[in-house]
Coordinates of C-alpha atoms in Angstrom, one line a residue:
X1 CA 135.2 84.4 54.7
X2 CA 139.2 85.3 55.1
X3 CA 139.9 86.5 58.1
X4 CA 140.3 90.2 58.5
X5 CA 142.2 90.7 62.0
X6 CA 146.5 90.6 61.8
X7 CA 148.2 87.7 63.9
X8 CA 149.2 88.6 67.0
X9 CA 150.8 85.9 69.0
X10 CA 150.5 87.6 72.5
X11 CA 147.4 87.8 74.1
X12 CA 143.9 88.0 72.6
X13 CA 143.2 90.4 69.7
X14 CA 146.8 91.7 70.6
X15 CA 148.5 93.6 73.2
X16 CA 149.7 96.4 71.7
X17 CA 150.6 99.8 72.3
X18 CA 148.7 101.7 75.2
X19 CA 145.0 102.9 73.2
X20 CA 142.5 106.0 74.5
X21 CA 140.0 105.8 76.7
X22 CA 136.8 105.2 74.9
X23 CA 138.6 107.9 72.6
X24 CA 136.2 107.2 69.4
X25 CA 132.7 105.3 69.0
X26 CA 133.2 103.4 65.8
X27 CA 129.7 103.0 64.1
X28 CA 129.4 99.7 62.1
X29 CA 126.7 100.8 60.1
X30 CA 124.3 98.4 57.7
X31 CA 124.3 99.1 54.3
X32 CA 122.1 101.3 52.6
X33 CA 118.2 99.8 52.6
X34 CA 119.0 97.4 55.4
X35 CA 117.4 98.7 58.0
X36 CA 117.4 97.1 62.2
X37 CA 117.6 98.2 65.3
X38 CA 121.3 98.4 65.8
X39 CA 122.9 96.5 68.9
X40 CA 125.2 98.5 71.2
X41 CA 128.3 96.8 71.7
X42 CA 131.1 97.8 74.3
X43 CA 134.6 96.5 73.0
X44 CA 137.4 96.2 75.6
X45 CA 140.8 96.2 73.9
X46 CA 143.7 97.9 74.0
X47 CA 144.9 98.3 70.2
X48 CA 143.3 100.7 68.6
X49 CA 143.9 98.6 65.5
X50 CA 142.2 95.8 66.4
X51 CA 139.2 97.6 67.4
X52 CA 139.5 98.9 63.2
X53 CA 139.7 94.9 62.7
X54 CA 136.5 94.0 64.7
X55 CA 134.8 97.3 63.3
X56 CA 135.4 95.9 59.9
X57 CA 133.7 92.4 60.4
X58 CA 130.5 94.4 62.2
X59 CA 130.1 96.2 59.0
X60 CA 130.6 92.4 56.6
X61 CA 127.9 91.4 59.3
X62 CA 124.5 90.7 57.7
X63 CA 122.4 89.5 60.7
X64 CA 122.3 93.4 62.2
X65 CA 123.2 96.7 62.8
X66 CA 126.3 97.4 65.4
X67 CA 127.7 100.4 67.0
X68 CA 129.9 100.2 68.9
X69 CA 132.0 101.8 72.4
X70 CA 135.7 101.2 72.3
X71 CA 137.7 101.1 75.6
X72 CA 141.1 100.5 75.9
X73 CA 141.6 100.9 80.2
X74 CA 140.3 98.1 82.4
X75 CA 138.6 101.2 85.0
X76 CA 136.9 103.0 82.0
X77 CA 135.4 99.3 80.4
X78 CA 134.4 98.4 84.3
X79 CA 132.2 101.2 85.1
X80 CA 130.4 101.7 81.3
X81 CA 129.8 97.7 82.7
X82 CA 128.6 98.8 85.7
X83 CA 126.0 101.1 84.1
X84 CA 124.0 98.7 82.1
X85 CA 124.2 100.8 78.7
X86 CA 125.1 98.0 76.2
X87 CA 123.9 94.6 74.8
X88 CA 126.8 92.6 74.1
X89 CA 130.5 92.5 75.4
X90 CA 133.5 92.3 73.6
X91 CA 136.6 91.8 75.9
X92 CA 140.2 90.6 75.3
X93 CA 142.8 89.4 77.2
X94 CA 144.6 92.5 77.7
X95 CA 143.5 95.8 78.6
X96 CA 145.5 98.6 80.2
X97 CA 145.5 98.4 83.5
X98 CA 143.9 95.0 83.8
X99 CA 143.1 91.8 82.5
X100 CA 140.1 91.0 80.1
X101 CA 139.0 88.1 82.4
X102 CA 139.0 90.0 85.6
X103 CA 136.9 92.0 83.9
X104 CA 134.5 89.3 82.5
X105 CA 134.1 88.2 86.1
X106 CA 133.5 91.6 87.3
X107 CA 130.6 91.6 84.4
X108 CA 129.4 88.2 85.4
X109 CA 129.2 88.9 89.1
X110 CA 127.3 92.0 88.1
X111 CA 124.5 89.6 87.6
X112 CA 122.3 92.1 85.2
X113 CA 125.0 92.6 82.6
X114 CA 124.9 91.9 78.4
X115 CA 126.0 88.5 77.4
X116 CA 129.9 88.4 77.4
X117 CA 132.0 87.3 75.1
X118 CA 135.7 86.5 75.3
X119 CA 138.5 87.2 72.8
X120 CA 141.3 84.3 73.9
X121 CA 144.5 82.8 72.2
X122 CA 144.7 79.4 71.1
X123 CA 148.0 78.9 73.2
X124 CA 145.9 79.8 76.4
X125 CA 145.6 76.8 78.3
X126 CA 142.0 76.1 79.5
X127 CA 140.7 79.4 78.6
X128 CA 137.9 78.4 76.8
X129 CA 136.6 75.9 80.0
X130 CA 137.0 78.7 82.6
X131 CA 135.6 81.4 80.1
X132 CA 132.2 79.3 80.1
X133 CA 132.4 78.0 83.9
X134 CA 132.5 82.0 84.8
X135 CA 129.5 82.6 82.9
X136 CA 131.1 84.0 79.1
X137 CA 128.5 83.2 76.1
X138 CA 131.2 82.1 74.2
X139 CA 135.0 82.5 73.8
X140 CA 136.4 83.5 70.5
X141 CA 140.6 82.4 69.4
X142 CA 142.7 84.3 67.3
X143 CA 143.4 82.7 64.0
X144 CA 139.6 81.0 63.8
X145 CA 137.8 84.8 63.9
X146 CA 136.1 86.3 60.5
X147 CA 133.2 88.1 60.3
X148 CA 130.5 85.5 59.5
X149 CA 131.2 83.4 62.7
X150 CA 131.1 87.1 65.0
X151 CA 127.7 87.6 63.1
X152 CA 126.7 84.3 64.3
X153 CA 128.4 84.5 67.7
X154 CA 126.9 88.1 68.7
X155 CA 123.2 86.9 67.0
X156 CA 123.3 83.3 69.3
X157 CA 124.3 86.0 72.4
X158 CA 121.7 88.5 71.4
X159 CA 118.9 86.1 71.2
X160 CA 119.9 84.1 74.2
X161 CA 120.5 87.3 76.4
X162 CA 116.6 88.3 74.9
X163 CA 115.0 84.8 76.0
X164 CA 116.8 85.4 79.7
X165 CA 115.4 88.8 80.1
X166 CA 111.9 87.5 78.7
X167 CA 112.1 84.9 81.8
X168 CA 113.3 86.9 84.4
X169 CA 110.5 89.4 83.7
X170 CA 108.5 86.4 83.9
X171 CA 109.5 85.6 87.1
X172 CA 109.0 89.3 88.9
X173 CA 105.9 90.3 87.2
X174 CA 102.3 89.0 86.7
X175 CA 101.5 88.5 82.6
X176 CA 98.2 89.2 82.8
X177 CA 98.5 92.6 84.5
X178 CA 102.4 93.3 83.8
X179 CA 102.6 94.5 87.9
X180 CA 105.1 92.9 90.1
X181 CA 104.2 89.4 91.7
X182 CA 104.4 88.4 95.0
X183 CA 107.9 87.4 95.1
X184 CA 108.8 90.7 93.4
X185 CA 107.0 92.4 96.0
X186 CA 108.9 91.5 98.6
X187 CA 111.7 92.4 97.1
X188 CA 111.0 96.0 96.4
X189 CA 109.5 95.8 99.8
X190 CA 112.8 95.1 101.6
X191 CA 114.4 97.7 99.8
X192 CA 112.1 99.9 101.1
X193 CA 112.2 99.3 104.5
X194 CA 116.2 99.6 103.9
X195 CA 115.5 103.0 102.5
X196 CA 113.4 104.0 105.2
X197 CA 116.0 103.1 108.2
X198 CA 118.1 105.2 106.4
X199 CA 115.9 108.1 106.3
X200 CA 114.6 107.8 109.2
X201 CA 111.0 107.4 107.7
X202 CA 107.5 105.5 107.4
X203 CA 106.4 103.2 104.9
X204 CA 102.6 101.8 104.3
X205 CA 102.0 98.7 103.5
X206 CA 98.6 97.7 102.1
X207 CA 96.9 94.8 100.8
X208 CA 93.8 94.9 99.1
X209 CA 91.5 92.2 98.5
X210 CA 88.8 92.4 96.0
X211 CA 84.8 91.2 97.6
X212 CA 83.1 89.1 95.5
X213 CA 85.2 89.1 92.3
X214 CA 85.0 86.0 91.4
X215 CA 81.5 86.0 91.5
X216 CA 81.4 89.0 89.4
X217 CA 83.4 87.3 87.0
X218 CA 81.1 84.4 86.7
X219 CA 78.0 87.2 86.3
X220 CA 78.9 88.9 83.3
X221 CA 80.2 85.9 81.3
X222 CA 83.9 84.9 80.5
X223 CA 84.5 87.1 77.2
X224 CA 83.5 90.2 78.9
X225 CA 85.1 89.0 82.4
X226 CA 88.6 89.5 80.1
X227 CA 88.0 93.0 80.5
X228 CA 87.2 93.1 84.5
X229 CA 90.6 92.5 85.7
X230 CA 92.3 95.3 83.9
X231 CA 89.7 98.3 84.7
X232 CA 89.8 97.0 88.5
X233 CA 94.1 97.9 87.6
X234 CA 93.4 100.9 86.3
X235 CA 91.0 102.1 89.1
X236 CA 93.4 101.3 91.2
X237 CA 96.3 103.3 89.5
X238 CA 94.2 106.0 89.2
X239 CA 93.8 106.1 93.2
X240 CA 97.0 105.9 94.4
X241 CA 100.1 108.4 93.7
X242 CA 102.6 107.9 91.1
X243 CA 105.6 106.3 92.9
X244 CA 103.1 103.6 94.2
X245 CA 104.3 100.2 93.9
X246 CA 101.9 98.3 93.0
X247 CA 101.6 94.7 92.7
X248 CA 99.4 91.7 92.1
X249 CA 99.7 89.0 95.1
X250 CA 96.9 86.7 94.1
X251 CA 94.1 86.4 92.1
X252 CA 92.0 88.8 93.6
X253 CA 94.7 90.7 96.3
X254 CA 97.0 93.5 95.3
X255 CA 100.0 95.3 97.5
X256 CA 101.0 98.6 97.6
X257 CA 103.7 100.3 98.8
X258 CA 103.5 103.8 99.9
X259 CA 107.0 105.4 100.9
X260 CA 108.4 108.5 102.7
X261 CA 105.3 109.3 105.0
X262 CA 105.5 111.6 107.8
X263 CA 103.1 110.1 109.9
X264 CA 100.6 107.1 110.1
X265 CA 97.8 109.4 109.1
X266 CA 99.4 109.9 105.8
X267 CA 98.1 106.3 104.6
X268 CA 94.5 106.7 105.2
X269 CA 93.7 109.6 102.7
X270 CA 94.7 106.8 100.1
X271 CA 92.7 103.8 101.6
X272 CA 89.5 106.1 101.4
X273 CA 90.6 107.1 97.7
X274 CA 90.5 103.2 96.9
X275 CA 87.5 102.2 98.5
X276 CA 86.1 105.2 96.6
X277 CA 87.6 104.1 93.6
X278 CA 86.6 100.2 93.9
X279 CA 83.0 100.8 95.1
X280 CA 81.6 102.9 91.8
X281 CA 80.3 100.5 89.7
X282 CA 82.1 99.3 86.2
X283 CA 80.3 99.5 83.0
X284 CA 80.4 96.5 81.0
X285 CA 77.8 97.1 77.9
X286 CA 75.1 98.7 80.0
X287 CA 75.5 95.9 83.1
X288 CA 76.8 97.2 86.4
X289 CA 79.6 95.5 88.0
X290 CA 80.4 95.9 91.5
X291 CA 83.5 94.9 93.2
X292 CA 84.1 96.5 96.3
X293 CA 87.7 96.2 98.4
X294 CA 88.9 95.4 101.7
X295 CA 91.7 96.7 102.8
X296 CA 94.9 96.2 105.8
X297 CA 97.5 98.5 106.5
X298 CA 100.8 98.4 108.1
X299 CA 103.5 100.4 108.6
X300 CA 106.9 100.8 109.3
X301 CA 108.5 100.7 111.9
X302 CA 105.5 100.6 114.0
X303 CA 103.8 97.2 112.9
X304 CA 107.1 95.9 111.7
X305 CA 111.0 95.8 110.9
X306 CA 110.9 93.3 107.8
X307 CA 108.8 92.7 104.9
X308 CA 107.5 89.4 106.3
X309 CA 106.3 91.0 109.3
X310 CA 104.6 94.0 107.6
X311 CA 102.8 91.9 105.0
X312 CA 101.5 89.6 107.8
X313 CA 100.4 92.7 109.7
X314 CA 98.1 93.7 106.9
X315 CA 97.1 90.6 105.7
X316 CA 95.9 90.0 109.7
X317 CA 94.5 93.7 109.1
X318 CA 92.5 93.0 105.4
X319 CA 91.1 89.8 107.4
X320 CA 89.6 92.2 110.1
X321 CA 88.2 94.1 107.6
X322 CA 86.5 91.4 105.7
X323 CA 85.1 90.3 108.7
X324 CA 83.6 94.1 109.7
X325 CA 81.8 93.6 106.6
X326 CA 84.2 94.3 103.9
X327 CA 84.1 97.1 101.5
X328 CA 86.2 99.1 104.1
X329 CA 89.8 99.0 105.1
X330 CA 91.6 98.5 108.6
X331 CA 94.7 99.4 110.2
X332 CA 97.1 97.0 111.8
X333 CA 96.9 97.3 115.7
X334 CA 98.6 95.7 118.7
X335 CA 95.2 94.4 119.6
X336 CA 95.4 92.0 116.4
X337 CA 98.6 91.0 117.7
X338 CA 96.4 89.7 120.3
X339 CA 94.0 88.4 118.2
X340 CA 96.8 86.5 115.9
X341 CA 98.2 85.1 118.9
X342 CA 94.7 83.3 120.2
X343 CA 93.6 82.6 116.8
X344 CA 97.4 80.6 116.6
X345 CA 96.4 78.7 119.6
X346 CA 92.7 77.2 117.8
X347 CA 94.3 76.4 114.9
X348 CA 96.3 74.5 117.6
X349 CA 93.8 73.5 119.5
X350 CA 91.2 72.2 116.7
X351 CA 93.1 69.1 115.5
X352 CA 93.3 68.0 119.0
X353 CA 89.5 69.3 119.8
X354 CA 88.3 66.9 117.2
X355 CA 90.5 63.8 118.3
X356 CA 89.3 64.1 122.5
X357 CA 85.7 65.2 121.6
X358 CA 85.9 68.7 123.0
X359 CA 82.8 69.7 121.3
X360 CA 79.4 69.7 122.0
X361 CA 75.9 70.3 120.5
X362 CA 73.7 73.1 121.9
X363 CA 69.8 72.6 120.3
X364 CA 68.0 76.0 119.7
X365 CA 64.0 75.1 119.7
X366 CA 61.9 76.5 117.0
X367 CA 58.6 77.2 117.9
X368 CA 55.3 78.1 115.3
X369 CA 53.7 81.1 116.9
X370 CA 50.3 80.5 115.8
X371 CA 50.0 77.2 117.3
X372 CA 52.9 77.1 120.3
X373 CA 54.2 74.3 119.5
X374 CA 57.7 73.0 119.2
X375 CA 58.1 72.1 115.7
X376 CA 61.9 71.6 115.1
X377 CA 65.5 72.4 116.7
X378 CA 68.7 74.3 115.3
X379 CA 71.6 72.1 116.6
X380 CA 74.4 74.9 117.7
X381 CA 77.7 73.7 117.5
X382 CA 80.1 74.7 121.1
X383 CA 83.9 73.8 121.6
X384 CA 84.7 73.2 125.3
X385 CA 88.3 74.3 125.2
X386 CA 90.0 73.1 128.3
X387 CA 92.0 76.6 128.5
X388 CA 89.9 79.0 127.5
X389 CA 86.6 77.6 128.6
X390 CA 83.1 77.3 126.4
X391 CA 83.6 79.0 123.1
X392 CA 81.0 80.3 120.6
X393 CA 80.5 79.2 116.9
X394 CA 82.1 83.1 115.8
X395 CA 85.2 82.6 117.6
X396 CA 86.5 79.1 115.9
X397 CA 84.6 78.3 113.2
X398 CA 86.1 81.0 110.5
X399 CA 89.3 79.0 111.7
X400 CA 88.3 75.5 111.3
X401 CA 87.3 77.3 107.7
X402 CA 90.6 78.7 107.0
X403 CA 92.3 75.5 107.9
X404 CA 90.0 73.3 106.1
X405 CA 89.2 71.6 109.4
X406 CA 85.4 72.4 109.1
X407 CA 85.1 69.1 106.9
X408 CA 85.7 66.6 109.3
X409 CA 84.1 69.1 112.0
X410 CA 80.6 69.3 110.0
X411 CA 81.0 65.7 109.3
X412 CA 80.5 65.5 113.0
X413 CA 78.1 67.6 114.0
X414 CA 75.8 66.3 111.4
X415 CA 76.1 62.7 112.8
X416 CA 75.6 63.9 116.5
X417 CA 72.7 65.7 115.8
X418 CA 70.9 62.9 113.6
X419 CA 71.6 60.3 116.1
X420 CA 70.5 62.7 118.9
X421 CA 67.0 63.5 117.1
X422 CA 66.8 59.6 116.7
X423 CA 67.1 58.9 120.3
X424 CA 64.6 61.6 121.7
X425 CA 62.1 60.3 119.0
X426 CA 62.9 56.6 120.6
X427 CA 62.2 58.5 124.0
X428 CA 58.8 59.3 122.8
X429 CA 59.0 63.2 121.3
X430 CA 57.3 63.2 118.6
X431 CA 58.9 64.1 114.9
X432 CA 60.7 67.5 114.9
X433 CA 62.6 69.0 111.6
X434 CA 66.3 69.2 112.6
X435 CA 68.5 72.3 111.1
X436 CA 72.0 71.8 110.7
X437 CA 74.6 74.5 109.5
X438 CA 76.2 73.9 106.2
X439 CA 80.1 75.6 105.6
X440 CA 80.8 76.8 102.1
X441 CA 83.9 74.4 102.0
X442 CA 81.3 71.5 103.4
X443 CA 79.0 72.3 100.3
X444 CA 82.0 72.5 97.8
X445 CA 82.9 68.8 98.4
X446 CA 81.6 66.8 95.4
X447 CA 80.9 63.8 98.2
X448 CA 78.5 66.1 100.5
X449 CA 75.2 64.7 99.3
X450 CA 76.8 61.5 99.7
X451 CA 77.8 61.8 103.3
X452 CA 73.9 63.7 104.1
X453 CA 72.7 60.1 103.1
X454 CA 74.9 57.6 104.9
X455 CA 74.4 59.9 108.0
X456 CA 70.7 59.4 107.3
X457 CA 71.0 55.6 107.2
X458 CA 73.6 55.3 110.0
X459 CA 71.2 57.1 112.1
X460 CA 68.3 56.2 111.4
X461 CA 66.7 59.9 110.4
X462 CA 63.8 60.2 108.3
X463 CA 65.3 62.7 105.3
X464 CA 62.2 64.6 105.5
X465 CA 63.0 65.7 108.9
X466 CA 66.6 66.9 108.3
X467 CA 66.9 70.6 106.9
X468 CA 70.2 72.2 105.6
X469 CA 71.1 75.8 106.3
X470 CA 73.0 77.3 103.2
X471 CA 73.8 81.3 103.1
X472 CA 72.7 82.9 99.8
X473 CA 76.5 83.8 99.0
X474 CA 77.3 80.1 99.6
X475 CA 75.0 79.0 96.8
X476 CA 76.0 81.4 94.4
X477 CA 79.4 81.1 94.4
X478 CA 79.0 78.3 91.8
X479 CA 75.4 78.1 90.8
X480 CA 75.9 75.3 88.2
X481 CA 77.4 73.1 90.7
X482 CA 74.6 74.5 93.7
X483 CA 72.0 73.4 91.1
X484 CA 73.6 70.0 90.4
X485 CA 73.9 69.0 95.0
X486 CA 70.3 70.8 95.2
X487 CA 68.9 68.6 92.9
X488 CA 70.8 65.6 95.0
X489 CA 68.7 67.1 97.9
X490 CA 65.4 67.4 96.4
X491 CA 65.4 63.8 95.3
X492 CA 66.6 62.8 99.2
X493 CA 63.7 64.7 100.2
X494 CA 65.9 66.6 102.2
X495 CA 65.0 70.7 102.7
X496 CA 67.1 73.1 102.6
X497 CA 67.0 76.8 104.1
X498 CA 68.6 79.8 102.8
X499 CA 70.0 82.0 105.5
X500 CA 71.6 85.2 105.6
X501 CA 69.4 86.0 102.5
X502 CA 69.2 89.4 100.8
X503 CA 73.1 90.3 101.5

């Protein structure tokens, strides 16, 4: 196609006679019974006949419909950059009071702006090298421009500038639930503690983890479990005022962000909303599903200054809450400050607990009331901590759980108490059924039943006389894999006890 635009040897499109200030909005419409959505261009030249020229090409232009903002002054184009109005960018070399590639750097720096795209000279030496090392999606020369290669220029742009947004929503939101992610939390979560500095207020921070959802998942069968995730959302939105950020930080936790409160009591009204809003039951063709919620809160300034802080103080909050029972939510306190800092010091202390045999069995006797006689033990695990002195199961194992230390920690417990039971039946006590504590991570491991039997041979044990202790919510967290190592068990001839059962 001939090219439309005059020669001009100076300077980009050309630098002409001083233009208006976004004095007319040229429409480059489509012909009749072509019909698109029509992309918003802002042209920055200053010749208000070359902005005729490129308005002519828009209309030759097949791939869409244009329309377009003219402006001729470098401080008029800069701020309708700054505000994020248009899709593609049109800039020469010249403008009035300015220069077009200032301006493209001002637009690239802006770091949210339209794909830009540069109108150069051929004569311009190294133009087109720095126009692309700045960030331009292309650079255009005089003498080379006609309309089919700007349609194909501004389409390329268009579609590029489309994929980039598609990503970078991608990487601040979740896709299943289109909140914000984690990483996106803590964004909007620093900007809110900046806010709140400013005004001299309180924010809430709140993270709420869902009991039991994967279970529930599992119970009503994968098609319907589609539909689980989305009406826990929408409970959720419904409980919580509109300017709520809210956000998905994990497969079954959520954040929220409350802003402007007057005071800390301001945040519990909401918690009591959610828990109320989580605990009623969801309908899924006639089955009831229940997922209740536990819940930590922090605020600012009181439980923190910065967004890592505050989403540590509830996270250390949601834990206390799970462990109160769950379904039920917690505030952050300077008390689980003290708490954080002692459990810090057994994560410490474990890996060196196991390493200089700091622990130590305790045997519980169980005794058959009709007869009086001792029929089996419950071996007790202790840690003798050299600082802190004997410590009970309740106070390290969720730990050794959390860290995954419990592994090798129930490894040795179950060989100490086999080869215990062995050497008191050497001694001459007669056969007792030993009870050993399984951990839901223990259980998990595909090798588990293989480790019950080579501590059986090692030691000597009779499997009859060894009994595992498994809590009912341990064995149906998976029930096709609990079926698969019960089965391992049965043929062993090892028993197994279900504790904790009914809750």
């Amino acid at each position: 196609m001939k090219d439309l635009r005059p020669k001009h040897p100076a300077g980009g499109l050309k630098a002409g006679p001083r233009g208006g200030e976004a004095a007319a909005r040229p429409s480059a419409q489509r012909p009749a019974g072509r019909e698109a959505r029509a992309t918003r261009i802002l042209l920055a030249c200053n010749d208000p006949s070359d902005r005729d020229v490129i308005t002519e090409m828009l209309i030759a232009c097949r791939r869409g419909a244009y329309e377009i903002d003219w402006f001729s002054g470098y401080g008029a184009a800069l701020r309708a950059v700054e505000e994020r109005r248009h899709d593609i960018l049109l800039i020469d070399m010249r403008l009035d009071g300015g220069l077009g590639p200032n301006l493209l750097r001002e637009a690239v720096d802006d770091g949210r702006t339209a794909p830009a795209i540069l109108f150069a000279v051929p004569q311009d030496p190294g133009i087109e090298a720095w126009a692309f090392g700045t960030g331009a999606a292309d650079c255009l020369f005089d003498g080379e421009l006609n309309a089919a290669l700007l349609d194909r220029v501004l389409a390329f742009a268009s579609e590029r500038q489309q994929t980039a947004a598609h990503l970078d929503y991608l990487s601040r939101y979740d896709p299943e639930t289109g909140l914000a992610n984690r990483q996106h939390f803590h964004t909007i979560l620093d900007r809110s503690i900046a806010r709140a500095r400013r005004r001299d207020s309180m924010i809430a921070v709140f993270l709420v983890g869902l009991d039991r959802f994967k279970f529930a998942g599992e119970t009503i069968g994968r098609t319907t479990s589609e539909k689980l995730l989305p009406a826990i959302v929408k409970r959720l939105q419904t409980a919580v005022p509109e300017t709520t950020v809210l956000a998905r930080l994990g497969d079954d936790t959520f954040g929220l962000i409350l802003e402007d409160l007057s005071v800390l009591d301001d945040a519990e009204p909401i918690a009591k909303r959610i828990s109320q809003a989580l605990s009623v039951p969801l309908d899924f063709d006639g089955s009831d599903v229940f997922v209740a919620a536990s819940i930590g809160i922090a605020t600012f300034p009181l439980c923190g200054w910065d967004a890592d802080t505050l989403s540590g103080s509830a996270a250390t909050a949601m834990s206390r809450a799970r462990a109160e029972g769950h379904n039920c939510y917690q505030f952050h306190t300077r008390k689980m400050t003290t708490i954080e800092l002692q459990r810090l010091v057994l994560q410490t202390g474990l890996h060196r607990a196991l390493e200089q045999r700091e622990f130590l069995l305790h045997y519980q006797p169980q005794i058959d009331l009709r007869s009086g006689r001792l029929i089996g033990v419950e071996a007790l695990v202790r840690w003798r901590h050299r600082d802190l002195g004997l410590l009970l199961p309740n106070e390290f194992i969720p730990v050794a759980e959390d860290t995954g230390l419990i592994i090798p920690l129930g490894r040795w417990v179950l060989s100490a108490a086999c080869r215990q039971m062995r050497i008191w039946q050497e001694g001459g006590l007669p056969p007792l059924r030993l009870a050993v504590n399984v951990a839901q991570r223990q259980f998990r491991e595909t090798s588990f039943p293989d480790t019950i039997a080579d501590t059986l041979a090692e030691s000597g044990l009779p499997p009859e006389q060894l009994a595992l202790e498994l809590t009912e919510s341990t064995l149906m967290e998976d029930k096709e894999a609990s079926h698969v190592t019960l089965a391992r068990f049965r043929e062993m001839g090892v028993a197994v006890f279900i504790d904790d059962f009914g809750t």
